[in-house]
Amino acid sequence: MSIPVPIRSETNAREDATRAARPDARHLPGHYYTSPAVFQREKEALYMKRWLCVGREEEIANAGDYLTLRVIDEPVLVVRDEQGRIAALSNVCRHRGVEVAHGAGNAKHFSCPYHAWVYDLTGRLIGAPLMRGTNFDQAACRLPALRVGTWQRWIFVCFDANAPTLEESIAPFAGQFGFLQPQDCRLSDKLVIDLNCNWKFACENLMDIYHVGTIHAKTFGGSYKGDKERYSFILLPGGGFSFVGEAAPTTPDGKLLFDMMPWIADRGPNFAMLGFLGPNMNYAARSESQRMWVTWPLGEDRSRLIVYSLLPAGAFDRPDQKEKSQLVRRFLESIVEEDRAMLESLQNGVDSRMFVPGPFARLEEPIHHMINDYLASIAAQ
Ligand code: FES
Ligand SMILES: [Fe+2]
């Protein structure tokens, strides 16, 4: 269902989309990052319509394993049932609306913490204390199911019954990134980082090669190789892109900590790949690891980054895998801290009455592409 929300009287997304498509395109005006009305519109046009990555199959490997999250303010429960199938359910009790499951773990069933209504692993209501004698049809009551699908062990959900299938939606991205074989990897670390900035700043920053040499000079900025004037990005439908370049492994000293992923070892230790899958999934690969950065909006000026790091399944046989993954985690955290200062300053700066958006640099082509898709989506809303 579409809810028309005015963005701002002096502008509209359709006009901004046209503007951004021109060669003299400029970055988005500040209110796209600060307005509650824009935020509401993004929720409907993007987060309630597109396929969203909510985790890895190995996070819920066994029957009864579950995880929970909120997609903006929509509570979601992802669970593996007794048959091994993955379900995505609305995590909102059918009695009064409390969230039924919390955090992540393993359960035989879910008991709502408020009045103890009980749901099975498929979301069916199987118990409701002291409700006998009312005309409530318990057998017909269940937590509504969302669409769910997997691609190479990544789990996706979709709120929109009319959206294209996951297979169709992800095909352009899969065509570019499938050879990284994430299905042959396992989750080595999951990092959660809260940022005081709009979610788009986080996504844009993760596809922004332009800033790398400046603020990441001390961490990994020096390792990006090649003629930056010639970097070529493959732009994908839906605002995505892919880019293959050369950079050192994501480790504190830029040297390999793990073996290279066997299926891409012929590309050498400095293989690097970057990409984006709209609305909120950034992908990065090096020779020995790959990771998805999912950015969840928490409000106009707050977001949560979840960083899923993957290593080839064979790497988990090494006794030092955990210790080395910790080193990588601390390194990633130090990189994000370098970004954080910029992102939080951006959030403040675009609200300035003096701010006029500047032009896109050539290295910002993926951001330009994402923004065009974004504007077209919210204009269509
Ligand atoms: S709100 Fe869940 S049992 Fe009452
Ligand atoms: Fe950065």
Coordinates of C-alpha atoms and ligand atoms in Angstrom, one line a residue:
M1 CA 0.0 0.0 0.0
S2 CA 1.4 3.4 -0.8
I3 CA 1.2 6.2 1.6
P4 CA 1.8 9.6 -0.1
V5 CA 4.1 11.7 2.1
P6 CA 5.1 15.2 0.9
I7 CA 8.9 15.5 0.9
R8 CA 9.2 19.3 1.0
S9 CA 7.3 22.0 -0.8
E10 CA 10.2 23.5 -2.7
T11 CA 11.4 20.3 -4.2
N12 CA 10.3 16.8 -5.2
A13 CA 12.0 13.5 -5.8
R14 CA 11.0 13.3 -9.4
E15 CA 12.7 16.6 -10.2
D16 CA 15.8 15.6 -8.2
A17 CA 16.0 12.3 -10.1
T18 CA 16.1 14.2 -13.4
R19 CA 18.7 16.5 -12.0
A20 CA 20.9 13.7 -10.7
A21 CA 20.9 12.0 -14.1
R22 CA 22.6 14.9 -15.8
P23 CA 26.4 15.1 -16.2
D24 CA 26.5 18.1 -13.9
A25 CA 24.7 16.1 -11.3
R26 CA 25.2 17.1 -7.6
H27 CA 24.9 15.2 -4.4
L28 CA 21.5 15.0 -2.7
P29 CA 20.2 18.1 -0.9
G30 CA 20.5 17.9 2.9
H31 CA 16.9 17.3 3.8
Y32 CA 17.0 13.8 2.2
Y33 CA 19.2 12.9 5.2
T34 CA 17.3 14.7 7.9
S35 CA 13.6 14.8 7.1
P36 CA 11.1 12.5 8.9
A37 CA 8.8 12.7 5.9
V38 CA 11.5 11.4 3.6
F39 CA 12.4 8.7 6.1
Q40 CA 8.8 7.5 6.1
R41 CA 8.7 7.5 2.3
E42 CA 12.0 5.5 2.2
K43 CA 10.5 2.9 4.5
E44 CA 7.5 2.4 2.2
A45 CA 9.4 2.7 -1.1
L46 CA 12.4 0.6 -0.3
Y47 CA 12.3 -1.3 3.0
M48 CA 8.7 -2.5 2.7
K49 CA 9.3 -3.4 -1.0
R50 CA 12.7 -4.9 -1.6
W51 CA 14.5 -8.1 -0.6
L52 CA 16.6 -7.5 2.5
C53 CA 19.4 -9.5 3.9
V54 CA 18.8 -10.6 7.5
G55 CA 21.6 -13.0 8.1
R56 CA 23.4 -16.3 7.2
E57 CA 22.0 -19.8 7.2
E58 CA 24.6 -21.0 9.6
E59 CA 23.3 -18.6 12.2
I60 CA 20.2 -20.7 12.4
A61 CA 21.7 -24.1 11.5
N62 CA 19.5 -26.3 13.7
A63 CA 15.7 -26.8 14.2
G64 CA 14.5 -24.2 16.6
D65 CA 17.4 -21.8 16.0
Y66 CA 16.1 -18.3 15.6
L67 CA 17.2 -14.6 15.3
T68 CA 15.2 -11.4 15.6
L69 CA 15.6 -7.9 14.2
R70 CA 13.6 -4.8 13.4
V71 CA 13.3 -3.6 9.9
I72 CA 12.9 0.1 10.9
D73 CA 10.1 -0.5 13.3
E74 CA 8.8 -3.8 12.0
P75 CA 9.7 -6.7 14.3
V76 CA 10.8 -9.8 12.4
L77 CA 11.6 -13.4 13.6
V78 CA 13.6 -15.7 11.4
V79 CA 13.5 -19.3 12.5
R80 CA 14.3 -22.8 11.3
D81 CA 11.4 -25.2 11.9
E82 CA 11.5 -29.0 12.7
Q83 CA 11.6 -29.8 9.0
G84 CA 14.7 -27.7 8.5
R85 CA 12.8 -25.0 6.6
I86 CA 13.5 -21.3 7.2
A87 CA 10.5 -19.1 8.0
A88 CA 10.3 -15.3 8.5
L89 CA 7.5 -14.2 10.7
S90 CA 6.1 -11.0 12.0
N91 CA 7.4 -10.9 15.6
V92 CA 4.3 -9.2 16.9
C93 CA 2.0 -11.1 19.3
R94 CA -1.5 -11.5 18.0
H95 CA -2.9 -10.6 21.4
R96 CA -1.6 -7.1 22.2
G97 CA 1.4 -6.7 20.0
V98 CA 4.4 -7.3 22.2
E99 CA 7.5 -8.8 20.5
V100 CA 7.2 -12.5 21.0
A101 CA 10.9 -13.6 20.6
H102 CA 14.0 -11.6 21.6
G103 CA 17.6 -11.7 20.6
A104 CA 18.7 -15.0 19.1
G105 CA 18.9 -18.6 20.4
N106 CA 17.2 -21.9 20.2
A107 CA 13.5 -22.6 21.1
K108 CA 11.0 -25.4 21.0
H109 CA 8.3 -22.8 20.7
F110 CA 7.9 -19.1 21.4
S111 CA 6.0 -17.9 24.5
C112 CA 5.0 -14.3 24.5
P113 CA 6.6 -12.6 27.6
Y114 CA 3.4 -10.5 28.3
H115 CA 0.5 -13.0 28.8
A116 CA 2.2 -16.2 27.7
W117 CA 0.5 -16.9 24.4
V118 CA 2.5 -19.7 22.8
Y119 CA 3.4 -20.1 19.1
D120 CA 5.1 -23.0 17.4
L121 CA 8.2 -22.7 15.2
T122 CA 6.0 -22.1 12.1
G123 CA 4.2 -19.2 13.9
R124 CA 0.9 -21.1 14.7
L125 CA -0.7 -20.2 18.0
I126 CA -0.7 -23.4 20.1
G127 CA -1.6 -22.0 23.5
A128 CA -3.5 -19.0 25.0
P129 CA -4.0 -19.2 28.7
L130 CA -7.5 -18.6 30.1
M131 CA -9.0 -17.9 26.7
R132 CA -11.4 -20.9 26.7
G133 CA -15.0 -19.9 26.5
T134 CA -14.4 -16.8 24.4
N135 CA -15.3 -16.8 20.8
F136 CA -11.7 -16.4 19.7
D137 CA -10.7 -18.9 17.0
Q138 CA -7.3 -20.0 18.3
A139 CA -6.7 -22.6 15.6
A140 CA -6.9 -19.9 12.9
C141 CA -4.5 -17.6 14.6
R142 CA -0.8 -17.4 13.6
L143 CA 2.0 -14.9 13.3
P144 CA 1.9 -13.6 9.7
A145 CA 4.6 -15.0 7.4
L146 CA 6.9 -12.8 5.3
R147 CA 8.5 -13.9 2.1
V148 CA 11.8 -15.5 2.7
G149 CA 14.5 -16.9 0.5
T150 CA 18.2 -17.7 0.4
W151 CA 21.0 -17.0 -2.1
Q152 CA 24.3 -18.7 -1.4
R153 CA 23.5 -19.2 2.3
W154 CA 22.5 -15.5 2.7
I155 CA 18.9 -15.2 4.1
F156 CA 16.7 -12.5 2.6
V157 CA 13.1 -11.4 3.6
C158 CA 10.6 -9.3 1.8
F159 CA 7.5 -7.6 3.1
D160 CA 5.9 -7.1 -0.3
A161 CA 3.8 -10.0 -1.7
N162 CA 3.9 -8.4 -5.2
A163 CA 7.7 -7.8 -5.4
P164 CA 9.6 -9.9 -7.9
T165 CA 11.1 -13.2 -6.6
L166 CA 14.4 -13.1 -4.7
E167 CA 16.0 -15.0 -7.7
E168 CA 14.9 -12.3 -10.2
S169 CA 15.8 -9.4 -7.9
I170 CA 19.2 -10.6 -7.1
A171 CA 20.1 -11.9 -10.6
P172 CA 22.3 -8.9 -11.6
F173 CA 24.2 -8.9 -8.3
A174 CA 24.5 -12.7 -8.4
G175 CA 25.9 -12.5 -12.0
Q176 CA 28.7 -10.3 -10.7
F177 CA 29.4 -11.8 -7.3
G178 CA 28.4 -15.5 -7.6
F179 CA 31.9 -16.6 -8.4
L180 CA 33.0 -15.6 -4.9
Q181 CA 31.0 -18.7 -3.8
P182 CA 29.7 -17.4 -0.5
Q183 CA 27.9 -20.7 -0.1
D184 CA 31.3 -22.3 0.4
C185 CA 32.1 -19.9 3.2
R186 CA 31.0 -19.7 6.8
L187 CA 30.4 -16.8 9.1
S188 CA 33.6 -16.0 11.0
D189 CA 32.4 -12.8 12.8
K190 CA 29.4 -10.6 13.1
L191 CA 30.1 -7.1 14.1
V192 CA 27.3 -4.6 15.2
I193 CA 28.1 -0.9 15.1
D194 CA 25.7 2.0 15.8
L195 CA 26.3 5.3 14.0
N196 CA 24.7 8.7 14.5
C197 CA 24.0 9.3 10.8
N198 CA 21.4 8.7 8.2
W199 CA 21.6 5.1 6.7
K200 CA 22.4 6.5 3.2
F201 CA 25.6 8.1 4.4
A202 CA 26.8 4.7 5.7
C203 CA 25.9 3.0 2.4
E204 CA 27.4 5.7 0.3
N205 CA 30.6 5.8 2.4
L206 CA 31.0 2.0 1.9
M207 CA 31.0 2.4 -1.9
D208 CA 33.1 5.6 -1.8
I209 CA 36.7 4.9 -3.0
Y210 CA 37.3 8.6 -3.3
H211 CA 37.8 9.1 0.5
V212 CA 39.9 6.0 1.1
G213 CA 43.3 7.5 0.4
T214 CA 42.5 10.4 2.8
I215 CA 41.0 9.2 6.0
H216 CA 42.1 5.6 5.8
A217 CA 45.8 6.5 5.0
K218 CA 46.9 4.9 8.2
T219 CA 44.9 1.7 8.0
F220 CA 44.2 0.4 4.4
G221 CA 44.1 3.5 2.3
G222 CA 47.6 3.1 0.8
S223 CA 46.9 -0.4 -0.4
Y224 CA 44.4 0.5 -3.2
K225 CA 46.4 0.1 -6.4
G226 CA 45.9 1.1 -10.0
D227 CA 45.2 4.2 -11.9
K228 CA 42.3 5.7 -10.1
E229 CA 41.4 7.8 -13.2
R230 CA 40.7 4.6 -15.0
Y231 CA 38.7 2.7 -12.3
S232 CA 35.7 1.3 -14.0
F233 CA 32.5 0.5 -12.2
I234 CA 29.8 -1.9 -13.6
L235 CA 26.5 -0.3 -12.8
L236 CA 23.6 -2.7 -12.1
P237 CA 19.8 -2.4 -12.1
G238 CA 18.4 -1.4 -8.8
G239 CA 21.2 1.1 -7.9
G240 CA 23.8 -1.6 -7.5
F241 CA 27.3 -1.8 -8.9
S242 CA 30.4 -4.0 -8.9
F243 CA 34.0 -3.1 -9.1
V244 CA 37.2 -5.3 -9.3
G245 CA 40.4 -3.7 -8.3
E246 CA 43.6 -4.4 -6.3
A247 CA 44.0 -4.0 -2.6
A248 CA 45.8 -5.7 0.2
P249 CA 43.9 -8.2 2.4
T250 CA 41.8 -6.6 5.2
T251 CA 44.3 -7.3 7.9
P252 CA 46.3 -5.0 10.2
D253 CA 49.5 -5.3 8.1
G254 CA 47.9 -5.9 4.8
K255 CA 49.4 -9.4 4.7
L256 CA 47.4 -12.6 4.4
L257 CA 46.3 -14.0 7.8
F258 CA 44.3 -16.8 6.2
D259 CA 44.7 -18.9 3.0
M260 CA 43.2 -17.4 0.0
M261 CA 39.8 -18.6 -1.0
P262 CA 40.7 -21.6 -3.2
W263 CA 38.3 -20.8 -6.0
I264 CA 39.8 -17.3 -6.6
A265 CA 43.4 -18.0 -5.6
D266 CA 44.5 -17.6 -9.2
R267 CA 43.7 -13.9 -9.0
G268 CA 46.4 -13.4 -6.4
P269 CA 46.6 -12.0 -2.9
N270 CA 45.7 -8.5 -3.8
F271 CA 42.3 -9.3 -5.5
A272 CA 39.7 -6.8 -4.3
M273 CA 36.1 -6.5 -5.1
L274 CA 33.4 -4.0 -4.0
G275 CA 29.7 -3.8 -4.7
F276 CA 26.3 -2.7 -3.6
L277 CA 22.9 -4.4 -3.6
G278 CA 20.1 -1.9 -2.9
P279 CA 18.7 -0.7 -0.7
N280 CA 21.2 -1.3 2.1
M281 CA 23.7 -4.0 1.3
N282 CA 27.4 -3.3 0.6
Y283 CA 29.6 -6.2 -0.4
A284 CA 33.4 -6.3 -0.2
A285 CA 35.8 -9.2 -1.0
R286 CA 39.5 -9.7 -0.7
S287 CA 41.5 -12.7 -1.7
E288 CA 41.0 -14.5 1.7
S289 CA 37.6 -13.2 2.9
Q290 CA 34.4 -11.6 1.9
R291 CA 31.9 -9.5 3.9
M292 CA 28.4 -8.0 3.7
W293 CA 27.8 -4.7 5.4
V294 CA 24.1 -4.3 6.0
T295 CA 23.0 -0.9 7.1
W296 CA 19.7 -0.7 9.0
P297 CA 18.0 2.7 9.4
L298 CA 17.0 3.4 13.0
G299 CA 15.8 7.0 12.4
E300 CA 16.6 9.9 10.1
D301 CA 19.9 10.4 11.9
R302 CA 20.7 7.0 13.4
S303 CA 21.7 3.7 11.8
R304 CA 23.1 0.3 12.7
L305 CA 25.8 -1.4 10.6
I306 CA 25.9 -5.2 10.8
V307 CA 29.1 -6.6 9.3
Y308 CA 29.1 -10.3 8.4
S309 CA 32.6 -11.6 7.7
L310 CA 33.0 -14.9 5.8
L311 CA 35.9 -17.3 5.5
P312 CA 36.1 -20.4 3.3
A313 CA 34.6 -23.4 5.3
G314 CA 38.1 -25.0 5.4
A315 CA 39.6 -22.1 7.3
F316 CA 37.6 -23.1 10.4
D317 CA 39.8 -26.2 10.8
R318 CA 42.7 -24.0 11.8
P319 CA 43.2 -23.7 15.6
D320 CA 44.1 -20.0 15.3
Q321 CA 41.0 -19.1 13.3
K322 CA 39.2 -17.4 16.2
E323 CA 42.2 -15.5 17.4
K324 CA 43.0 -14.2 13.9
S325 CA 39.3 -13.3 13.3
Q326 CA 39.6 -11.2 16.5
L327 CA 42.5 -9.3 15.0
V328 CA 40.5 -8.6 11.8
R329 CA 37.6 -7.5 14.0
R330 CA 39.7 -4.9 15.8
F331 CA 41.1 -3.8 12.4
L332 CA 37.6 -3.3 11.0
E333 CA 36.5 -1.4 14.1
S334 CA 39.5 0.9 13.7
I335 CA 38.5 1.6 10.1
V336 CA 34.9 2.3 11.0
E337 CA 36.0 4.7 13.7
E338 CA 37.9 6.6 11.0
D339 CA 34.7 6.7 9.0
R340 CA 32.5 7.5 12.0
A341 CA 33.9 11.0 12.5
M342 CA 33.2 11.9 8.8
L343 CA 29.7 10.4 8.8
E344 CA 28.6 12.2 12.0
S345 CA 30.1 15.4 10.7
L346 CA 28.2 15.0 7.4
Q347 CA 24.9 14.5 9.3
N348 CA 25.5 17.8 11.0
G349 CA 26.8 19.6 8.0
V350 CA 24.0 18.8 5.5
D351 CA 21.6 20.4 8.0
S352 CA 23.5 23.7 7.7
R353 CA 21.5 26.5 6.1
M354 CA 24.7 27.3 4.1
F355 CA 25.0 23.8 2.6
V356 CA 24.7 23.5 -1.2
P357 CA 25.4 20.0 -2.5
G358 CA 28.6 19.8 -4.6
P359 CA 29.3 17.8 -7.8
F360 CA 30.0 14.1 -8.0
A361 CA 33.6 13.2 -8.5
R362 CA 34.3 10.5 -11.1
L363 CA 35.1 8.0 -8.3
E364 CA 31.7 8.7 -6.9
E365 CA 29.9 7.2 -9.9
P366 CA 28.4 4.3 -7.8
I367 CA 26.9 6.8 -5.4
H368 CA 25.5 8.8 -8.2
H369 CA 23.9 5.6 -9.6
M370 CA 22.5 4.5 -6.3
I371 CA 21.0 8.0 -5.7
N372 CA 19.3 8.0 -9.1
D373 CA 17.7 4.6 -8.3
Y374 CA 16.8 5.8 -4.9
L375 CA 15.1 9.0 -6.2
A376 CA 13.2 7.1 -8.9
S377 CA 12.0 4.7 -6.2
I378 CA 10.8 7.2 -3.7
A379 CA 9.3 9.4 -6.5
A380 CA 7.3 6.4 -7.7
Q381 CA 6.0 5.8 -4.2
Ligands
FES1 S1 0.7 -9.4 24.2 FE1 1.4 -11.4 23.8 S2 0.3 -12.6 25.2 FE2 -0.5 -10.7 25.5
FE2 FE 35.8 4.6 4.9

